[in-house]
PDB file of C-alpha atoms in Angstrom:
ATOM      1  CA  GLU M   6      -6.347 -46.256  -6.625  1.00 92.00           C
ATOM      2  CA  ALA M   7      -9.366 -46.984  -8.780  1.00 94.00           C
ATOM      3  CA  TYR M   8     -10.970 -49.049  -6.003  1.00 95.00           C
ATOM      4  CA  PHE M   9     -10.403 -46.228  -3.532  1.00 95.00           C
ATOM      5  CA  TYR M  10     -12.000 -43.574  -5.758  1.00 95.00           C
ATOM      6  CA  GLN M  11     -14.867 -45.891  -6.659  1.00 94.00           C
ATOM      7  CA  SER M  12     -15.504 -46.367  -2.937  1.00 94.00           C
ATOM      8  CA  MET M  13     -15.755 -42.587  -2.521  1.00 93.00           C
ATOM      9  CA  LEU M  14     -18.262 -42.460  -5.359  1.00 94.00           C
ATOM     10  CA  TYR M  15     -20.372 -45.208  -3.794  1.00 93.00           C
ATOM     11  CA  ALA M  16     -20.144 -43.443  -0.432  1.00 91.00           C
ATOM     12  CA  MET M  17     -21.666 -40.335  -2.009  1.00 91.00           C
ATOM     13  CA  MET M  18     -24.391 -42.567  -3.448  1.00 92.00           C
ATOM     14  CA  GLN M  19     -24.897 -44.001   0.067  1.00 90.00           C
ATOM     15  CA  ASN M  20     -24.198 -47.563  -1.050  1.00 91.00           C
ATOM     16  CA  ASP M  21     -22.558 -48.779   2.158  1.00 88.00           C
ATOM     17  CA  THR M  22     -21.951 -52.351   1.021  1.00 91.00           C
ATOM     18  CA  LEU M  23     -20.014 -51.408  -2.105  1.00 92.00           C
ATOM     19  CA  THR M  24     -18.220 -48.569  -0.318  1.00 93.00           C
ATOM     20  CA  LEU M  25     -16.822 -50.957   2.287  1.00 94.00           C
ATOM     21  CA  LYS M  26     -16.058 -53.709  -0.215  1.00 95.00           C
ATOM     22  CA  LEU M  27     -14.080 -51.359  -2.443  1.00 95.00           C
ATOM     23  CA  LEU M  28     -12.277 -49.703   0.475  1.00 94.00           C
ATOM     24  CA  ASP M  29     -11.297 -53.134   1.796  1.00 94.00           C
ATOM     25  CA  LYS M  30      -9.966 -54.059  -1.646  1.00 96.00           C
ATOM     26  CA  ALA M  31      -7.950 -50.826  -1.894  1.00 96.00           C
ATOM     27  CA  VAL M  32      -6.447 -51.393   1.577  1.00 95.00           C
ATOM     28  CA  TYR M  33      -5.698 -55.026   0.747  1.00 95.00           C
ATOM     29  CA  LEU M  34      -3.906 -54.099  -2.467  1.00 95.00           C
ATOM     30  CA  ARG M  35      -2.025 -51.151  -0.918  1.00 94.00           C
ATOM     31  CA  PRO M  36      -1.591 -51.932   2.805  1.00 90.00           C
ATOM     32  CA  ASP M  37       1.163 -49.296   3.027  1.00 89.00           C
ATOM     33  CA  ASN M  38      -1.170 -46.488   1.913  1.00 93.00           C
ATOM     34  CA  TYR M  39      -2.233 -44.794   5.136  1.00 92.00           C
ATOM     35  CA  ILE M  40      -4.823 -42.626   3.350  1.00 94.00           C
ATOM     36  CA  TYR M  41      -6.761 -45.697   2.245  1.00 95.00           C
ATOM     37  CA  LEU M  42      -6.482 -47.254   5.693  1.00 94.00           C
ATOM     38  CA  GLU M  43      -7.557 -44.080   7.452  1.00 94.00           C
ATOM     39  CA  GLN M  44     -10.543 -43.651   5.142  1.00 94.00           C
ATOM     40  CA  ALA M  45     -11.500 -47.287   5.745  1.00 95.00           C
ATOM     41  CA  ALA M  46     -11.218 -46.772   9.509  1.00 95.00           C
ATOM     42  CA  LYS M  47     -13.531 -43.764   9.310  1.00 93.00           C
ATOM     43  CA  ALA M  48     -16.013 -45.717   7.191  1.00 93.00           C
ATOM     44  CA  TYR M  49     -15.951 -48.631   9.647  1.00 94.00           C
ATOM     45  CA  TYR M  50     -16.665 -46.187  12.447  1.00 93.00           C
ATOM     46  CA  ASN M  51     -19.522 -44.525  10.563  1.00 90.00           C
ATOM     47  CA  TYR M  52     -21.083 -47.912   9.871  1.00 90.00           C
ATOM     48  CA  GLY M  53     -20.765 -49.040  13.500  1.00 91.00           C
ATOM     49  CA  MET M  54     -18.076 -51.649  12.903  1.00 93.00           C
ATOM     50  CA  LYS M  55     -16.201 -51.078  16.169  1.00 92.00           C
ATOM     51  CA  GLU M  56     -13.784 -54.023  15.990  1.00 93.00           C
ATOM     52  CA  LYS M  57     -12.729 -53.239  12.422  1.00 94.00           C
ATOM     53  CA  THR M  58     -12.432 -49.552  13.330  1.00 95.00           C
ATOM     54  CA  ILE M  59     -10.106 -50.327  16.215  1.00 96.00           C
ATOM     55  CA  ALA M  60      -8.054 -52.771  14.140  1.00 95.00           C
ATOM     56  CA  ALA M  61      -7.603 -50.188  11.377  1.00 95.00           C
ATOM     57  CA  PHE M  62      -6.600 -47.419  13.774  1.00 95.00           C
ATOM     58  CA  GLU M  63      -4.223 -49.805  15.547  1.00 95.00           C
ATOM     59  CA  ARG M  64      -2.557 -50.529  12.198  1.00 94.00           C
ATOM     60  CA  LEU M  65      -2.280 -46.795  11.568  1.00 94.00           C
ATOM     61  CA  ALA M  66      -0.760 -46.256  15.011  1.00 93.00           C
ATOM     62  CA  ALA M  67       1.715 -49.091  14.492  1.00 92.00           C
ATOM     63  CA  THR M  68       2.909 -47.831  11.101  1.00 91.00           C
ATOM     64  CA  HIS M  69       2.791 -44.104  11.860  1.00 89.00           C
ATOM     65  CA  LYS M  70       4.025 -43.875  15.428  1.00 87.00           C
ATOM     66  CA  GLU M  71       4.247 -40.070  15.306  1.00 89.00           C
ATOM     67  CA  ARG M  72       0.487 -39.668  14.691  1.00 91.00           C
ATOM     68  CA  THR M  73      -0.823 -38.524  18.032  1.00 93.00           C
ATOM     69  CA  ASP M  74      -4.217 -37.843  16.460  1.00 94.00           C
ATOM     70  CA  VAL M  75      -4.577 -41.573  15.761  1.00 94.00           C
ATOM     71  CA  LEU M  76      -3.691 -42.365  19.378  1.00 95.00           C
ATOM     72  CA  GLN M  77      -6.320 -39.861  20.543  1.00 95.00           C
ATOM     73  CA  VAL M  78      -8.955 -41.613  18.425  1.00 95.00           C
ATOM     74  CA  LEU M  79      -7.874 -44.993  19.804  1.00 96.00           C
ATOM     75  CA  ILE M  80      -8.127 -43.670  23.363  1.00 96.00           C
ATOM     76  CA  ASP M  81     -11.712 -42.593  22.690  1.00 95.00           C
ATOM     77  CA  LEU M  82     -12.566 -45.904  21.020  1.00 96.00           C
ATOM     78  CA  TYR M  83     -11.085 -47.901  23.878  1.00 96.00           C
ATOM     79  CA  GLN M  84     -13.038 -45.811  26.358  1.00 95.00           C
ATOM     80  CA  GLU M  85     -16.256 -46.592  24.469  1.00 93.00           C
ATOM     81  CA  GLN M  86     -15.363 -50.290  24.550  1.00 93.00           C
ATOM     82  CA  LYS M  87     -14.397 -50.102  28.251  1.00 95.00           C
ATOM     83  CA  ALA M  88     -10.936 -51.378  27.318  1.00 96.00           C
ATOM     84  CA  TYR M  89      -9.168 -49.288  29.930  1.00 96.00           C
ATOM     85  CA  ASP M  90      -5.822 -51.114  29.874  1.00 96.00           C
ATOM     86  CA  GLN M  91      -5.533 -50.456  26.123  1.00 96.00           C
ATOM     87  CA  MET M  92      -6.574 -46.876  26.788  1.00 96.00           C
ATOM     88  CA  LEU M  93      -3.708 -46.533  29.276  1.00 96.00           C
ATOM     89  CA  ARG M  94      -1.293 -48.119  26.796  1.00 96.00           C
ATOM     90  CA  CYS M  95      -2.192 -45.467  24.203  1.00 96.00           C
ATOM     91  CA  ILE M  96      -1.769 -42.691  26.764  1.00 96.00           C
ATOM     92  CA  GLN M  97       1.711 -44.049  27.528  1.00 95.00           C
ATOM     93  CA  GLN M  98       2.494 -43.978  23.809  1.00 94.00           C
ATOM     94  CA  LEU M  99       1.350 -40.353  23.713  1.00 93.00           C
ATOM     95  CA  GLU M 100       3.729 -39.601  26.571  1.00 93.00           C
ATOM     96  CA  GLN M 101       6.590 -41.238  24.684  1.00 92.00           C
ATOM     97  CA  ILE M 102       5.935 -38.907  21.763  1.00 91.00           C
ATOM     98  CA  ASP M 103       5.052 -35.641  23.506  1.00 88.00           C
ATOM     99  CA  GLY M 104       6.502 -36.238  26.964  1.00 87.00           C
ATOM    100  CA  SER M 105       4.564 -36.233  30.189  1.00 86.00           C
ATOM    101  CA  THR M 106       2.083 -33.366  30.282  1.00 88.00           C
ATOM    102  CA  VAL M 107      -0.726 -32.224  32.513  1.00 90.00           C
ATOM    103  CA  GLU M 108      -3.164 -33.360  29.808  1.00 92.00           C
ATOM    104  CA  THR M 109      -1.780 -36.901  29.638  1.00 93.00           C
ATOM    105  CA  ALA M 110      -1.748 -37.112  33.428  1.00 93.00           C
ATOM    106  CA  LEU M 111      -5.418 -36.122  33.533  1.00 93.00           C
ATOM    107  CA  MET M 112      -6.195 -38.674  30.840  1.00 95.00           C
ATOM    108  CA  LYS M 113      -4.511 -41.324  32.992  1.00 95.00           C
ATOM    109  CA  VAL M 114      -6.490 -40.230  36.033  1.00 95.00           C
ATOM    110  CA  LYS M 115      -9.698 -40.567  34.032  1.00 95.00           C
ATOM    111  CA  ALA M 116      -8.713 -44.035  32.789  1.00 96.00           C
ATOM    112  CA  TYR M 117      -7.884 -45.221  36.293  1.00 96.00           C
ATOM    113  CA  GLU M 118     -11.148 -43.795  37.604  1.00 95.00           C
ATOM    114  CA  LEU M 119     -13.026 -45.653  34.882  1.00 95.00           C
ATOM    115  CA  LYS M 120     -11.184 -48.804  35.954  1.00 95.00           C
ATOM    116  CA  GLU M 121     -12.242 -47.930  39.507  1.00 94.00           C
ATOM    117  CA  ASP M 122      -8.580 -47.931  40.560  1.00 95.00           C
ATOM    118  CA  MET M 123      -8.625 -44.856  42.781  1.00 95.00           C
ATOM    119  CA  LYS M 124      -5.216 -45.619  44.296  1.00 95.00           C
ATOM    120  CA  MET M 125      -3.544 -45.314  40.892  1.00 96.00           C
ATOM    121  CA  ALA M 126      -5.614 -42.244  40.006  1.00 96.00           C
ATOM    122  CA  TYR M 127      -4.423 -40.617  43.230  1.00 96.00           C
ATOM    123  CA  LYS M 128      -0.830 -41.697  42.553  1.00 96.00           C
ATOM    124  CA  VAL M 129      -0.875 -40.115  39.090  1.00 95.00           C
ATOM    125  CA  LEU M 130      -2.254 -36.868  40.517  1.00 94.00           C
ATOM    126  CA  GLN M 131       0.300 -36.897  43.323  1.00 94.00           C
ATOM    127  CA  ASN M 132       3.097 -37.417  40.777  1.00 94.00           C
ATOM    128  CA  LEU M 133       1.729 -34.473  38.808  1.00 92.00           C
ATOM    129  CA  VAL M 134       1.806 -32.280  41.912  1.00 93.00           C
ATOM    130  CA  ASP M 135       5.335 -33.489  42.720  1.00 92.00           C
ATOM    131  CA  GLU M 136       6.546 -32.806  39.157  1.00 91.00           C
ATOM    132  CA  HIS M 137       5.057 -29.289  39.223  1.00 89.00           C
ATOM    133  CA  PRO M 138       5.592 -28.118  42.809  1.00 86.00           C
ATOM    134  CA  TYR M 139       5.121 -24.433  41.967  1.00 87.00           C
ATOM    135  CA  ASP M 140       2.009 -24.899  39.842  1.00 88.00           C
ATOM    136  CA  LEU M 141      -0.907 -24.151  42.128  1.00 90.00           C
ATOM    137  CA  HIS M 142      -3.341 -25.299  39.463  1.00 92.00           C
ATOM    138  CA  CYS M 143      -2.086 -28.880  39.913  1.00 92.00           C
ATOM    139  CA  ARG M 144      -2.598 -28.676  43.662  1.00 92.00           C
ATOM    140  CA  VAL M 145      -6.085 -27.266  43.236  1.00 93.00           C
ATOM    141  CA  MET M 146      -6.882 -30.162  40.895  1.00 93.00           C
ATOM    142  CA  MET M 147      -5.615 -32.540  43.575  1.00 94.00           C
ATOM    143  CA  GLY M 148      -7.746 -30.809  46.189  1.00 94.00           C
ATOM    144  CA  ASN M 149     -10.817 -31.011  43.991  1.00 93.00           C
ATOM    145  CA  TRP M 150     -10.175 -34.693  43.281  1.00 94.00           C
ATOM    146  CA  LEU M 151      -9.825 -35.418  46.983  1.00 94.00           C
ATOM    147  CA  LEU M 152     -13.031 -33.513  47.710  1.00 93.00           C
ATOM    148  CA  VAL M 153     -15.019 -35.351  45.032  1.00 93.00           C
ATOM    149  CA  ASN M 154     -13.705 -38.670  46.309  1.00 93.00           C
ATOM    150  CA  GLY M 155     -14.822 -38.124  49.895  1.00 92.00           C
ATOM    151  CA  ARG M 156     -11.489 -37.128  51.389  1.00 93.00           C
ATOM    152  CA  GLN M 157     -12.574 -33.749  52.733  1.00 93.00           C
ATOM    153  CA  LYS M 158      -9.892 -33.295  55.416  1.00 94.00           C
ATOM    154  CA  GLU M 159      -7.074 -33.924  52.930  1.00 93.00           C
ATOM    155  CA  ALA M 160      -8.789 -31.694  50.361  1.00 92.00           C
ATOM    156  CA  PHE M 161      -9.141 -28.901  52.893  1.00 94.00           C
ATOM    157  CA  LYS M 162      -5.446 -29.128  53.762  1.00 94.00           C
ATOM    158  CA  VAL M 163      -4.275 -29.127  50.119  1.00 92.00           C
ATOM    159  CA  LEU M 164      -6.594 -26.291  49.118  1.00 93.00           C
ATOM    160  CA  THR M 165      -5.751 -24.205  52.196  1.00 93.00           C
ATOM    161  CA  GLU M 166      -2.007 -24.543  51.458  1.00 92.00           C
ATOM    162  CA  ALA M 167      -2.585 -23.549  47.841  1.00 90.00           C
ATOM    163  CA  LEU M 168      -4.611 -20.533  48.972  1.00 91.00           C
ATOM    164  CA  LYS M 169      -1.847 -19.441  51.380  1.00 91.00           C
ATOM    165  CA  GLU M 170       0.723 -19.591  48.594  1.00 87.00           C
ATOM    166  CA  GLU M 171      -1.571 -17.706  46.254  1.00 85.00           C
TER     167      GLU M 171
END
């Protein structure tokens, strides 16, 4: 505990080296203390230590599986690192916790687009439309996606059908 609070003091004094050294010591001595680990992860991020940041947040995610906020941070970090398969893995973990939602489906679409896997992006969107057949918003999203991806005839058909139902 003393190492942790000393690290906070050195952080206020903007002594990065001692801040990190003391945080590392606190985490080492109390690896089960998620507050220390989370503070260390934030410090690693602030000091540009991407690999250590990811490792710390991965430890948090592994020990506190219910923390969707940690998974969200990991998704963003993996996107920055262009680690799209890990990004998709975290999205799947989110779905295991919260269930499949429109938001997680859109996150998957984004990840597949970043991977340049348009077939899977389309498949995820199509599954979303199939799971929510009466939600016109999902069909409009599909139509927009088709339009942006150069599939104008399909987009026109999807959007026209949605307009008729509206």
